[in-house]
mmCIF file of C-alpha atoms in Angstrom:
data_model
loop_
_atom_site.group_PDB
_atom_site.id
_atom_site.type_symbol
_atom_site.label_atom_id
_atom_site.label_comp_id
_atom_site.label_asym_id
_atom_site.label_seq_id
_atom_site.Cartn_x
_atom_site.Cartn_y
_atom_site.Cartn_z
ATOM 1 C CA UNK A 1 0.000 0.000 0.000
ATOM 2 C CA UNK A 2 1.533 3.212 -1.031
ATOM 3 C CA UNK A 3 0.824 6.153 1.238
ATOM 4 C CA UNK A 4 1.060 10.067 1.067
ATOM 5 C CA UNK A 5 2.826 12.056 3.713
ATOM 6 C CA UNK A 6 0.744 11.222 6.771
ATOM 7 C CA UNK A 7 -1.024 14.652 8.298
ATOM 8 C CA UNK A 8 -0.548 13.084 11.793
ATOM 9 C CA UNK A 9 -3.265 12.321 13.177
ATOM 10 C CA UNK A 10 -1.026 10.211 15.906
ATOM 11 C CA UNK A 11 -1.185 12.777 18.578
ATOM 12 C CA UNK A 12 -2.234 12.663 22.513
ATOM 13 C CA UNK A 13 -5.973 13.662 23.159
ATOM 14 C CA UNK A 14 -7.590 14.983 26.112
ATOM 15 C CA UNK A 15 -8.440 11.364 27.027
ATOM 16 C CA UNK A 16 -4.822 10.515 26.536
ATOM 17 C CA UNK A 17 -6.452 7.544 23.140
ATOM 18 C CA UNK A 18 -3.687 8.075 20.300
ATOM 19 C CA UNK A 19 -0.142 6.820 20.973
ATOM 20 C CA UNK A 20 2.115 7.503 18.763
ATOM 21 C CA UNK A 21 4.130 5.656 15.902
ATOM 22 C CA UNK A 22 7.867 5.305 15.387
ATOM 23 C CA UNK A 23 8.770 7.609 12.575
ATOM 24 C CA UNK A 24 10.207 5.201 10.295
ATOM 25 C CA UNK A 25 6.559 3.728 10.046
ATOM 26 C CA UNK A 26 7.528 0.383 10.716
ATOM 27 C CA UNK A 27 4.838 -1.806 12.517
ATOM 28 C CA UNK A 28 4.130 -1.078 16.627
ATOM 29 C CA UNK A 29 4.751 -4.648 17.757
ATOM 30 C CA UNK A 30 1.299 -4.952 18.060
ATOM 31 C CA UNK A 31 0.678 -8.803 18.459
ATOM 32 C CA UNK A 32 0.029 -8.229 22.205
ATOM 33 C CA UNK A 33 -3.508 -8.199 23.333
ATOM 34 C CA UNK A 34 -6.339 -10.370 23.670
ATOM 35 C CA UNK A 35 -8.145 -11.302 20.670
ATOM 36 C CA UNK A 36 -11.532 -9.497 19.425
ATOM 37 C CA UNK A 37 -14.172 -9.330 16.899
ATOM 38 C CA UNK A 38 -15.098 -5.874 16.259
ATOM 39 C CA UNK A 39 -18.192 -5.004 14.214
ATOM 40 C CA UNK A 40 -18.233 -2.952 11.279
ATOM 41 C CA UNK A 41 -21.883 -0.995 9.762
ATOM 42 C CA UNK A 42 -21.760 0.812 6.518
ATOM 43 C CA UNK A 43 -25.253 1.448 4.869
ATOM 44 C CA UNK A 44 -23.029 1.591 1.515
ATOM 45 C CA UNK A 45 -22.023 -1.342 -0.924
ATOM 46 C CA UNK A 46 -19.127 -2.981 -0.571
ATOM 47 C CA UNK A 47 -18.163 -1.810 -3.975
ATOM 48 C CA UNK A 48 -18.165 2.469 -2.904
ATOM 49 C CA UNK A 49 -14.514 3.229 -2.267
ATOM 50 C CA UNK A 50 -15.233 4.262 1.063
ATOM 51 C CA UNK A 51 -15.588 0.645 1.720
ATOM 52 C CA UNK A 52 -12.472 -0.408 -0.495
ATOM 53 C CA UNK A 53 -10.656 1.879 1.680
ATOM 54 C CA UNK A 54 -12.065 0.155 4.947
ATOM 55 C CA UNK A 55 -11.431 -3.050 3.674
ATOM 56 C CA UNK A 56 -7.781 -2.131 3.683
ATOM 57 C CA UNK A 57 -7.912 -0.491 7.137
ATOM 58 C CA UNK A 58 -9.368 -3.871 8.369
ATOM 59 C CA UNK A 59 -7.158 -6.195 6.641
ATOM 60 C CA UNK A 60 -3.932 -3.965 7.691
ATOM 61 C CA UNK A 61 -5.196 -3.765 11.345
ATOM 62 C CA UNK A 62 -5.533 -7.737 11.319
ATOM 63 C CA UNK A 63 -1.898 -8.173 9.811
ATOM 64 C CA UNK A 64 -0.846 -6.042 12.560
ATOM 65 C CA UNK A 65 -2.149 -7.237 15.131
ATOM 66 C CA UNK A 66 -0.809 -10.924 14.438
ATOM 67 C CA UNK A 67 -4.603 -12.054 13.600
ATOM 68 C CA UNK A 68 -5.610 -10.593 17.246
ATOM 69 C CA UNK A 69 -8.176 -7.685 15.730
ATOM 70 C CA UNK A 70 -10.517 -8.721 13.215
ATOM 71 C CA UNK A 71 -14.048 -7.704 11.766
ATOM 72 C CA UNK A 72 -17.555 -8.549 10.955
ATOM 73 C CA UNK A 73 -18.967 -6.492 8.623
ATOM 74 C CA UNK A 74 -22.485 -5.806 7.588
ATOM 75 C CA UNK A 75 -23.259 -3.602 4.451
ATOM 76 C CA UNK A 76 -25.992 -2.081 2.261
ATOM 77 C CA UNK A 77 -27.625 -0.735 5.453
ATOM 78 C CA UNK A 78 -28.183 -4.731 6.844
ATOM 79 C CA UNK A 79 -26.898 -3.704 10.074
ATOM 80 C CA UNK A 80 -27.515 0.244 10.790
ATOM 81 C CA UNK A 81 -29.470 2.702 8.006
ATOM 82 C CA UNK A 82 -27.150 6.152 7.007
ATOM 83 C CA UNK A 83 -29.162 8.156 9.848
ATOM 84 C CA UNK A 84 -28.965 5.702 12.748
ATOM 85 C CA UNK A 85 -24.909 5.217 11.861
ATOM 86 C CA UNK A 86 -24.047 7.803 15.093
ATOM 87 C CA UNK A 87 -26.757 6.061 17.470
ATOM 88 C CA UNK A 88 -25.594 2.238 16.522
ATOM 89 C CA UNK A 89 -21.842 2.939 17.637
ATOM 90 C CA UNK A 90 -23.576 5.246 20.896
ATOM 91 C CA UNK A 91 -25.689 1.851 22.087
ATOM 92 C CA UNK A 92 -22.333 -0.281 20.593
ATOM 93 C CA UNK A 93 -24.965 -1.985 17.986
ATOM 94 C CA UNK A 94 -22.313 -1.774 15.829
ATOM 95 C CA UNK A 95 -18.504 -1.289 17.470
ATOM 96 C CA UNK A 96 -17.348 0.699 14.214
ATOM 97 C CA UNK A 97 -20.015 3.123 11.585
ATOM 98 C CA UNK A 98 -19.515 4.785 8.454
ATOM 99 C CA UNK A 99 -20.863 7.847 9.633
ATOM 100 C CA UNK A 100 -22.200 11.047 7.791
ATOM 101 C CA UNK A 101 -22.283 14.118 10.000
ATOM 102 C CA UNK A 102 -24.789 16.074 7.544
ATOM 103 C CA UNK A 103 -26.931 12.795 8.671
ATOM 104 C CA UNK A 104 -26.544 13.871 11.917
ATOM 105 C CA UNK A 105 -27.282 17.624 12.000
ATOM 106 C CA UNK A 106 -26.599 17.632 16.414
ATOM 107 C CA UNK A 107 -23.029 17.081 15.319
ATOM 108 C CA UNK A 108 -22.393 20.658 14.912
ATOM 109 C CA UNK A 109 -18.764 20.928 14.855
ATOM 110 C CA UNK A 110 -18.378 17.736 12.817
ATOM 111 C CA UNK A 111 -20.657 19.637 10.221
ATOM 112 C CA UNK A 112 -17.889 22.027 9.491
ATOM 113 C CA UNK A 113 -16.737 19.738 6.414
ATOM 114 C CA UNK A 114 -20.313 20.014 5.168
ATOM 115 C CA UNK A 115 -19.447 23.581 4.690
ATOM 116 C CA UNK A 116 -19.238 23.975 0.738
ATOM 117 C CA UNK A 117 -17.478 26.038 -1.568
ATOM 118 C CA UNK A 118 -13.908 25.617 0.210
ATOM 119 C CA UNK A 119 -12.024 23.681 -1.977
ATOM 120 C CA UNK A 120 -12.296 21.408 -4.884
ATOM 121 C CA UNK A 121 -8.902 19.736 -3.630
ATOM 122 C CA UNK A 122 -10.221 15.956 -2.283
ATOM 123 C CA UNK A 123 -7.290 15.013 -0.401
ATOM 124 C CA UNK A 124 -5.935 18.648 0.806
ATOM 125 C CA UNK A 125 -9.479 18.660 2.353
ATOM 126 C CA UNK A 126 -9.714 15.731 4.340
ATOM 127 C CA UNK A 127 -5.957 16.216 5.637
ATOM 128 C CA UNK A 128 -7.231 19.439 6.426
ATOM 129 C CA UNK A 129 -10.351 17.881 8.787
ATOM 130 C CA UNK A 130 -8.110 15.141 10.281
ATOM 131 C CA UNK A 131 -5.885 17.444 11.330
ATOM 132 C CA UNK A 132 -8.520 19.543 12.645
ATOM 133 C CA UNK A 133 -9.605 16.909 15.023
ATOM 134 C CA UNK A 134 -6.253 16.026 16.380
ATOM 135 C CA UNK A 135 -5.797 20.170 16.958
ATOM 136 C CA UNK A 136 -9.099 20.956 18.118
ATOM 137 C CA UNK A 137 -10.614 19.771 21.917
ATOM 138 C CA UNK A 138 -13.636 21.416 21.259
ATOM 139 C CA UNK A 139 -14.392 18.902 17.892
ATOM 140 C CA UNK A 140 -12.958 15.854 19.611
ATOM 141 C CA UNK A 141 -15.049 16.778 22.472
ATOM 142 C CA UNK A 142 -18.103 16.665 20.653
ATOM 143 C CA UNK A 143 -17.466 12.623 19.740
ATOM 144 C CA UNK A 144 -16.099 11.494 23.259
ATOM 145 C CA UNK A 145 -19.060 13.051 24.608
ATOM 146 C CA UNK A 146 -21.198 10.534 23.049
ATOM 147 C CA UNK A 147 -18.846 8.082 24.022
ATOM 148 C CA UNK A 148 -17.082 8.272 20.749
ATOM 149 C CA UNK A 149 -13.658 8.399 18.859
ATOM 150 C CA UNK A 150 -13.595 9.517 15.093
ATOM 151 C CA UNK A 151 -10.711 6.934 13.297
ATOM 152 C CA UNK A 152 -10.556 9.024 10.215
ATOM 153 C CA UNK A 153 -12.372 11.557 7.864
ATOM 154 C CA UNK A 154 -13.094 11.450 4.433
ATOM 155 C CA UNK A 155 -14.380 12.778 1.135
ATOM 156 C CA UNK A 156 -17.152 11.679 -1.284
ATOM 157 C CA UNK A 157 -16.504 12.966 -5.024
ATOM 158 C CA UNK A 158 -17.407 15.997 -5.582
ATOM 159 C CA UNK A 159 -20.998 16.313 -6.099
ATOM 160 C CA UNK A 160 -22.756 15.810 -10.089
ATOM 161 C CA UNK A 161 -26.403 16.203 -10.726
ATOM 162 C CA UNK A 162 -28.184 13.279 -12.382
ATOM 163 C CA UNK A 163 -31.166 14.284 -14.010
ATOM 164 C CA UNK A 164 -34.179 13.200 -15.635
ATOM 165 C CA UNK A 165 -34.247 15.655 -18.437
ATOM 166 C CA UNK A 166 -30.977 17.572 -19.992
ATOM 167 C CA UNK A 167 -29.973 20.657 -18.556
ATOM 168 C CA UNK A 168 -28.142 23.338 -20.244
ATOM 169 C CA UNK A 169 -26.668 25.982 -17.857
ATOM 170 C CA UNK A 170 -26.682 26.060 -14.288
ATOM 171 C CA UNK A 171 -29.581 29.014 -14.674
ATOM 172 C CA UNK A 172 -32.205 25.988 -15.643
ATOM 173 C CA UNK A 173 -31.656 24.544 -12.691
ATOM 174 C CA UNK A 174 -34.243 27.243 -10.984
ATOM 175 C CA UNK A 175 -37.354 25.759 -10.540
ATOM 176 C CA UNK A 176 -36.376 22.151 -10.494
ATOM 177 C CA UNK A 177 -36.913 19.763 -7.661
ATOM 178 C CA UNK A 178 -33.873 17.846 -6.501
ATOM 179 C CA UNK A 179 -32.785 15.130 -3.843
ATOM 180 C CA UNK A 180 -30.308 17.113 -1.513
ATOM 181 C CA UNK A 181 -29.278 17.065 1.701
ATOM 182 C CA UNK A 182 -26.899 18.751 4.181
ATOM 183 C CA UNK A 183 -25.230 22.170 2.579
ATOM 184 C CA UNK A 184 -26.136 20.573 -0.810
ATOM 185 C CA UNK A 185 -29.336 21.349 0.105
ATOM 186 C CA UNK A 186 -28.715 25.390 0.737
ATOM 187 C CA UNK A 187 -26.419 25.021 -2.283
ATOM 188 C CA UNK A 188 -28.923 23.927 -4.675
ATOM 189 C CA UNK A 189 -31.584 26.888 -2.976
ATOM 190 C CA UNK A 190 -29.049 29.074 -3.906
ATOM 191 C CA UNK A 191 -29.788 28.411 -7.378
ATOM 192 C CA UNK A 192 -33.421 28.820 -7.157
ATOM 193 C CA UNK A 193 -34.030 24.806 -7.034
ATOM 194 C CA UNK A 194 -36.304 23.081 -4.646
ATOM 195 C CA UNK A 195 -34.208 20.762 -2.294
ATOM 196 C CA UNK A 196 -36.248 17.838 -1.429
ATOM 197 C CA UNK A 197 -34.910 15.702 1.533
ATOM 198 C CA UNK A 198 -35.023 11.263 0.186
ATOM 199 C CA UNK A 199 -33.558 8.870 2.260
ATOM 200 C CA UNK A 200 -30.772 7.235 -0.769
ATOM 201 C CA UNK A 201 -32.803 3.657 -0.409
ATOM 202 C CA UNK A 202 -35.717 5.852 -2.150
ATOM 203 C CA UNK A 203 -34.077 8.046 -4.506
ATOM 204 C CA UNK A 204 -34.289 5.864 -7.295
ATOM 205 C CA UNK A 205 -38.074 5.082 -7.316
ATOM 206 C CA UNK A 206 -38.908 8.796 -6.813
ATOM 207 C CA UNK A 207 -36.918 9.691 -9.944
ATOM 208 C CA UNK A 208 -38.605 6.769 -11.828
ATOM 209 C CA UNK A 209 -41.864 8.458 -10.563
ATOM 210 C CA UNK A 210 -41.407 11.746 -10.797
ATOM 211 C CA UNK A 211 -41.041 12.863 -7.441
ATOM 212 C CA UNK A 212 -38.105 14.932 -8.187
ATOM 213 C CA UNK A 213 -36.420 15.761 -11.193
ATOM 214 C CA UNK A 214 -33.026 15.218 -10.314
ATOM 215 C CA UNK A 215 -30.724 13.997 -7.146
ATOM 216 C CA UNK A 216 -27.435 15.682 -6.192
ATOM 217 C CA UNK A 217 -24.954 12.873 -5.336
ATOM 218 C CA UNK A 218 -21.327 12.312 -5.438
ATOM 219 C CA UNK A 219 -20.650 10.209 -9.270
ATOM 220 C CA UNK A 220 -20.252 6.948 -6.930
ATOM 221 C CA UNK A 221 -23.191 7.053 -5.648
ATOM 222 C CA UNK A 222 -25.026 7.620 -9.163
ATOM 223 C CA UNK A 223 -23.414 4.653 -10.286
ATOM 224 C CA UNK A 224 -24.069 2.429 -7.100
ATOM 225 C CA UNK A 225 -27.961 3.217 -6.529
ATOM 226 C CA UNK A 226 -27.975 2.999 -10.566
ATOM 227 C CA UNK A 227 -29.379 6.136 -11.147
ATOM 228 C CA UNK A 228 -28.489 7.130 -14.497
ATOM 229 C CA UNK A 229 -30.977 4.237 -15.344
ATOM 230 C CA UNK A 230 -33.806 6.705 -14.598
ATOM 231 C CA UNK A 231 -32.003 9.861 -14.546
ATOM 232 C CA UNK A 232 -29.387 9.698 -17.409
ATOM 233 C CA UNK A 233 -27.879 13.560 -17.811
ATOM 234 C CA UNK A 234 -25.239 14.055 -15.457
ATOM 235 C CA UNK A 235 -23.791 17.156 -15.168
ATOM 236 C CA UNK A 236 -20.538 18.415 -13.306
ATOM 237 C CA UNK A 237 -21.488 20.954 -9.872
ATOM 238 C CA UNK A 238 -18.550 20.126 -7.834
ATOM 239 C CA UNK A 239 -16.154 22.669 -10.541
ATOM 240 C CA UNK A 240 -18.090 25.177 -8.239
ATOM 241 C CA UNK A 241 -19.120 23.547 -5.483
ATOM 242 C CA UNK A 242 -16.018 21.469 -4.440
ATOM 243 C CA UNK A 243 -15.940 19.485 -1.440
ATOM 244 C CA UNK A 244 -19.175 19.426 0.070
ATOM 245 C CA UNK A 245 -19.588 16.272 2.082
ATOM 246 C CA UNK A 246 -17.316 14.149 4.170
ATOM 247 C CA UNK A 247 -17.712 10.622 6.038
ATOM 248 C CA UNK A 248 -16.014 9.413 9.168
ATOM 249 C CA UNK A 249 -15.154 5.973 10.347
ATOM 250 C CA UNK A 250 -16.405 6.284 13.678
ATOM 251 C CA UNK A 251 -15.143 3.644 16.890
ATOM 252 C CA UNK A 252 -17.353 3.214 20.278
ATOM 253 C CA UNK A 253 -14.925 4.357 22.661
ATOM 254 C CA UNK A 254 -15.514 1.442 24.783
ATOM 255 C CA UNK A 255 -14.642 -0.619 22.233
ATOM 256 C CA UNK A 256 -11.585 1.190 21.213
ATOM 257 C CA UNK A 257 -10.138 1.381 25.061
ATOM 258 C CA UNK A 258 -10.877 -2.191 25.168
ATOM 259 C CA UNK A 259 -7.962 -3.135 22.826
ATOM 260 C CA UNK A 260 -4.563 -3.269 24.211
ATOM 261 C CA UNK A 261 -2.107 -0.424 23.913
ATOM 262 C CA UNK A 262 -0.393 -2.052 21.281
ATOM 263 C CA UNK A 263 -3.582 -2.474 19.568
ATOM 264 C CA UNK A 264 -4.899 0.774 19.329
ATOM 265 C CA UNK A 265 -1.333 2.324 17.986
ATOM 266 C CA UNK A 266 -2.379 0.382 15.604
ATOM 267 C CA UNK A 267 -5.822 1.328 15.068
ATOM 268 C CA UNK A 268 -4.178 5.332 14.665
ATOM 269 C CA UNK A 269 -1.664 4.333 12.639
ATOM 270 C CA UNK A 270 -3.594 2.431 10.241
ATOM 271 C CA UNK A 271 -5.810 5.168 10.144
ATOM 272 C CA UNK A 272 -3.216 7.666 9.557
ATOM 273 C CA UNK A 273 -1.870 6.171 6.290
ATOM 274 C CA UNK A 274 -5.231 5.120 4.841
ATOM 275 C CA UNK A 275 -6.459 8.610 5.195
ATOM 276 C CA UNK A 276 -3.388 9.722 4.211
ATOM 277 C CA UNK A 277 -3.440 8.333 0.826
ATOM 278 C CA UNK A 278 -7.552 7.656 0.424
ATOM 279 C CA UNK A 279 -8.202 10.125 -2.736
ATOM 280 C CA UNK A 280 -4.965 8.900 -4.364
ATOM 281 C CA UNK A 281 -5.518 5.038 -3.880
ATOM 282 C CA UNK A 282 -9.521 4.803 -3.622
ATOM 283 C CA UNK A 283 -11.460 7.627 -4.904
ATOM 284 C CA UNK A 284 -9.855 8.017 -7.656
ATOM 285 C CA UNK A 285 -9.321 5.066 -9.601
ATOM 286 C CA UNK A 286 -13.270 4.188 -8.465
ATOM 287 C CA UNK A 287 -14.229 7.566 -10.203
ATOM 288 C CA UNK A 288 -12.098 6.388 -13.175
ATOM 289 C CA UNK A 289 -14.137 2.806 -13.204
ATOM 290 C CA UNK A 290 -17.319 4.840 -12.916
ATOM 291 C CA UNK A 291 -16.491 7.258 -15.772
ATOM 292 C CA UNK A 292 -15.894 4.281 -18.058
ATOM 293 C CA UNK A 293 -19.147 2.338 -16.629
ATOM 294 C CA UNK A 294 -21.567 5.339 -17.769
ATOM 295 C CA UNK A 295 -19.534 5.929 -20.875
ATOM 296 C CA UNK A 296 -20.192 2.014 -21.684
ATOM 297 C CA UNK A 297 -23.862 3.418 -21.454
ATOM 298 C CA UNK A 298 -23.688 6.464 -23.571
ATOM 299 C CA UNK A 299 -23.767 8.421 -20.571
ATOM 300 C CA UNK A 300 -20.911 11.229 -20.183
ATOM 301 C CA UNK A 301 -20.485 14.095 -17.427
ATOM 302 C CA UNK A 302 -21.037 17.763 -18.697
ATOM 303 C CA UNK A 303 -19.482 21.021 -17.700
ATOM 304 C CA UNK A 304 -22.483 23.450 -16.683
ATOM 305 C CA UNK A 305 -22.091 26.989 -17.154
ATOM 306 C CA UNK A 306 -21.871 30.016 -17.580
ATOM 307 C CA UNK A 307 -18.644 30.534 -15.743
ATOM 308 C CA UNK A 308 -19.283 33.875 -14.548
ATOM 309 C CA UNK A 309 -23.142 32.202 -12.627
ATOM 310 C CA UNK A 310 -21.081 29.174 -11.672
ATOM 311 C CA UNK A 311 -18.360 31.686 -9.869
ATOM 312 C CA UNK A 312 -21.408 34.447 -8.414
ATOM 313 C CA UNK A 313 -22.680 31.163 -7.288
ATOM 314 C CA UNK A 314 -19.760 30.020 -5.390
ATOM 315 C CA UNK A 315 -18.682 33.124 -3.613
ATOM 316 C CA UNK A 316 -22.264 33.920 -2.627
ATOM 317 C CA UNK A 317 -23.374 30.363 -1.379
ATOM 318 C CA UNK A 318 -19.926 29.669 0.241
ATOM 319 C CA UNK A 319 -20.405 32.971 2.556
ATOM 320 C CA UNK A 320 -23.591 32.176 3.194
ATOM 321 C CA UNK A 321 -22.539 28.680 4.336
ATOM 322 C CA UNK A 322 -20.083 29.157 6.331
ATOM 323 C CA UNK A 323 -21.917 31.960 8.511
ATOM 324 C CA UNK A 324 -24.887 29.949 9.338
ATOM 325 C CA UNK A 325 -21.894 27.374 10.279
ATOM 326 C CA UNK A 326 -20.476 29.703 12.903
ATOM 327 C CA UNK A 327 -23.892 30.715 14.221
ATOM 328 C CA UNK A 328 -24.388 27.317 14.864
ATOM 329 C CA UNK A 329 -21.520 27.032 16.629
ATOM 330 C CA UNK A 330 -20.897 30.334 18.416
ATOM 331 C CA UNK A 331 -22.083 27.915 21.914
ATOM 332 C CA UNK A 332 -19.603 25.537 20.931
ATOM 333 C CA UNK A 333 -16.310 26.464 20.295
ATOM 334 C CA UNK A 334 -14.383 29.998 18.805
ATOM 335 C CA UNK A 335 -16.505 29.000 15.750
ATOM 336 C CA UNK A 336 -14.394 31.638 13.215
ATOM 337 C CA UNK A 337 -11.134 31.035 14.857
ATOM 338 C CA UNK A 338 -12.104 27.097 13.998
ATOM 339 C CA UNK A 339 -12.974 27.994 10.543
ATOM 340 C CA UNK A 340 -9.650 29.829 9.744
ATOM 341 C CA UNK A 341 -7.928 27.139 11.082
ATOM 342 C CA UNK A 342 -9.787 24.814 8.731
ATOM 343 C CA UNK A 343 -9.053 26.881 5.812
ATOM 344 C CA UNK A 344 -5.580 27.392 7.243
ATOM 345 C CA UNK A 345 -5.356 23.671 6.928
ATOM 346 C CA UNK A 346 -6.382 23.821 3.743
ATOM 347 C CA UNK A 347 -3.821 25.751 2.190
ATOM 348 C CA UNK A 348 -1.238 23.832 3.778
ATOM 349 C CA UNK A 349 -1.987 20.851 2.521
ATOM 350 C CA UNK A 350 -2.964 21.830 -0.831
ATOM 351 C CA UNK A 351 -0.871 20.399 -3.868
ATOM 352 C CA UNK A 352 -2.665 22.616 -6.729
ATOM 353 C CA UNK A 353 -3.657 20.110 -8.050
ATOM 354 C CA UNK A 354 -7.549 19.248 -7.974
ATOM 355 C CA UNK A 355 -8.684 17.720 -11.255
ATOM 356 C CA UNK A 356 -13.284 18.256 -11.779
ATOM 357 C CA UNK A 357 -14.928 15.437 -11.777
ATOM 358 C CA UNK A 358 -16.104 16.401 -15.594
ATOM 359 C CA UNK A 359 -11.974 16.344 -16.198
ATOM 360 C CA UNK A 360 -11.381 13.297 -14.676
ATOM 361 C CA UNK A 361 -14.235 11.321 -16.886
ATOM 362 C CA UNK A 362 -12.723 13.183 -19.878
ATOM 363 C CA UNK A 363 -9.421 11.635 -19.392
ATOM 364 C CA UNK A 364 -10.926 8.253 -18.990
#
């Protein structure tokens, strides 16, 4: 497994959980420790490269551990739907969740990387969130108060609109009724279209039907819930939009403190170097196999314009989002100090390079 400069998320919290790593990277000596079976929820396939990526956290975290630590895992929502992902690791249901924090609205500070508008740079983002959480009490807080720990954040694509009809500049897009949720939602309002919230499990049959005349949705989750079946024009938002919603693989902290020392050094530095190189090693090439899957179709992903809506749109939605994120969060924490750390973050950890999602098929 080849991994990107790690942004460190090895680093002592307030309840003393992360230990850290030898800098050569080498492995903890981590066969000591009883031997568990930890469960693992994910209301995604098994295909999404979220859980590609997990499946590679699990397997490395077994190899590790000498076969001590390994997992059950339940998909496709078998075990815990997308909105009960935060109460399932609370009541230990499930000892490990692929989480969604615009899911979970009450996770205010978490919601900070459902902010839009930021950056269109995948990986510079989610460095930028993990290292948030190692830096920040006040966001750590917020997960060890529900008994807790966050193992990594994580992007989705950027997001496309599949729709039922075509669509020829972002100003048609007033008027229609879309599947949204989180900022997406706002985003989309900003454009003068009607947000409607649809659980995923549902999207499809409401497009079939007519609920809605399009869904907003990251291009691997087009292709898993098959939407282009019913809702074949896909169109590029995320050259505007950027990053707009991230995931975390979230542990019960009882579960995680029981594991040995040894074993959770492992858990963090597993974490570390899957997060580390996720865009690169996942998202990517599944973006790339999705391209060429709706291409095999007829189906390509469009630019929408004109530039100079697309860039009003950006600047005017992104302000707007990010003050009805401090508001939010004025009880919480320093909310703007947070946020300039965030984009602070950002810019550190930004290559320059950030490829659309419209490029990427192109290249395909």
């Amino acid at each position: 497994m080849r991994t990107r400069k790690p942004v460190g998320l090895i680093a002592a919290t307030s309840l003393g959980l992360l230990a850290a790593c030898g800098s050569d990277g080498s492995d903890s000596g981590s066969g000591s420790g009883s031997e568990v079976q930890l469960t693992v929820s994910s209301f995604l396939t098994e295909d999404h490269p979220a859980s590609r990526g997990f499946e590679a956290w699990m397997e490395e975290v077994t190899e590790r551990t000498d076969g001590a630590v390994t997992f059950e895992t339940f998909y496709n929502g078998s075990l815990c739907g997308a909105a009960d992902s935060i109460a399932c690791a609370e009541d230990r249901t499930a000892d490990i969740v692929m989480s969604v924090p615009a899911y979970n609205p009450e996770m205010t500070l978490a919601n900070i990387g459902s902010v839009a508008f930021q950056t269109s740079d995948l990986q510079a983002n989610q460095d930028a969130l993990n290292k948030l959480y190692q830096d920040n009490e006040d966001y750590r807080a917020e997960y060890e108060n529900r008994g807790l720990t966050m193992l990594y954040t994580f992007n989705n694509s950027m997001p496309v609109l599949a729709s039922v009809e075509p669509v020829s500049s972002l100003d048609q897009i007033a008027g229609m009724s879309l599947r949204a949720s989180g900022s997406m939602s706002t985003g989309i309002a900003a454009l003068g279209a009607n947000p409607v919230a649809i659980d995923p499990a549902e999207i499809y049959e409401s497009l079939e039907r007519g609920v809605v005349d399009g869904a907003t949705f990251p291009l691997e989750s087009v292709v898993d819930y098959r939407l282009t079946e019913v809702a074949p024009h896909v169109y590029d938002l995320g050259e505007y939009m950027g990053s707009y919603a991230m995931n975390a693989y979230t542990m019960n902290l009882d579960a995680f403190e029981s594991l040995s020392e040894d074993q959770q050094a492992v858990v963090r530095e597993v974490s570390e170097e899957i997060a580390g190189s996720y865009v690169e090693e996942f998202l990517v090439p599944t973006m790339e196999e999705n391209c060429s899957a709706l291409a095999e179709t007829g189906t390509t992903v469009e630019r929408l314009g004109p530039d100079e809506v697309g860039q009003a749109w950006a600047e005017r939605a992104g302000d707007a989002q990010r003050a009805a994120w401090e508001e939010s969060a004025a009880e919480l924490t320093d909310a703007p100090a947070m946020f300039d750390a965030y984009l602070s973050n950002i810019e550190e950890a930004s290559t320059g390079e950030a490829p659309t999602t419209a490029e990427i098929c192109a290249g395909v």
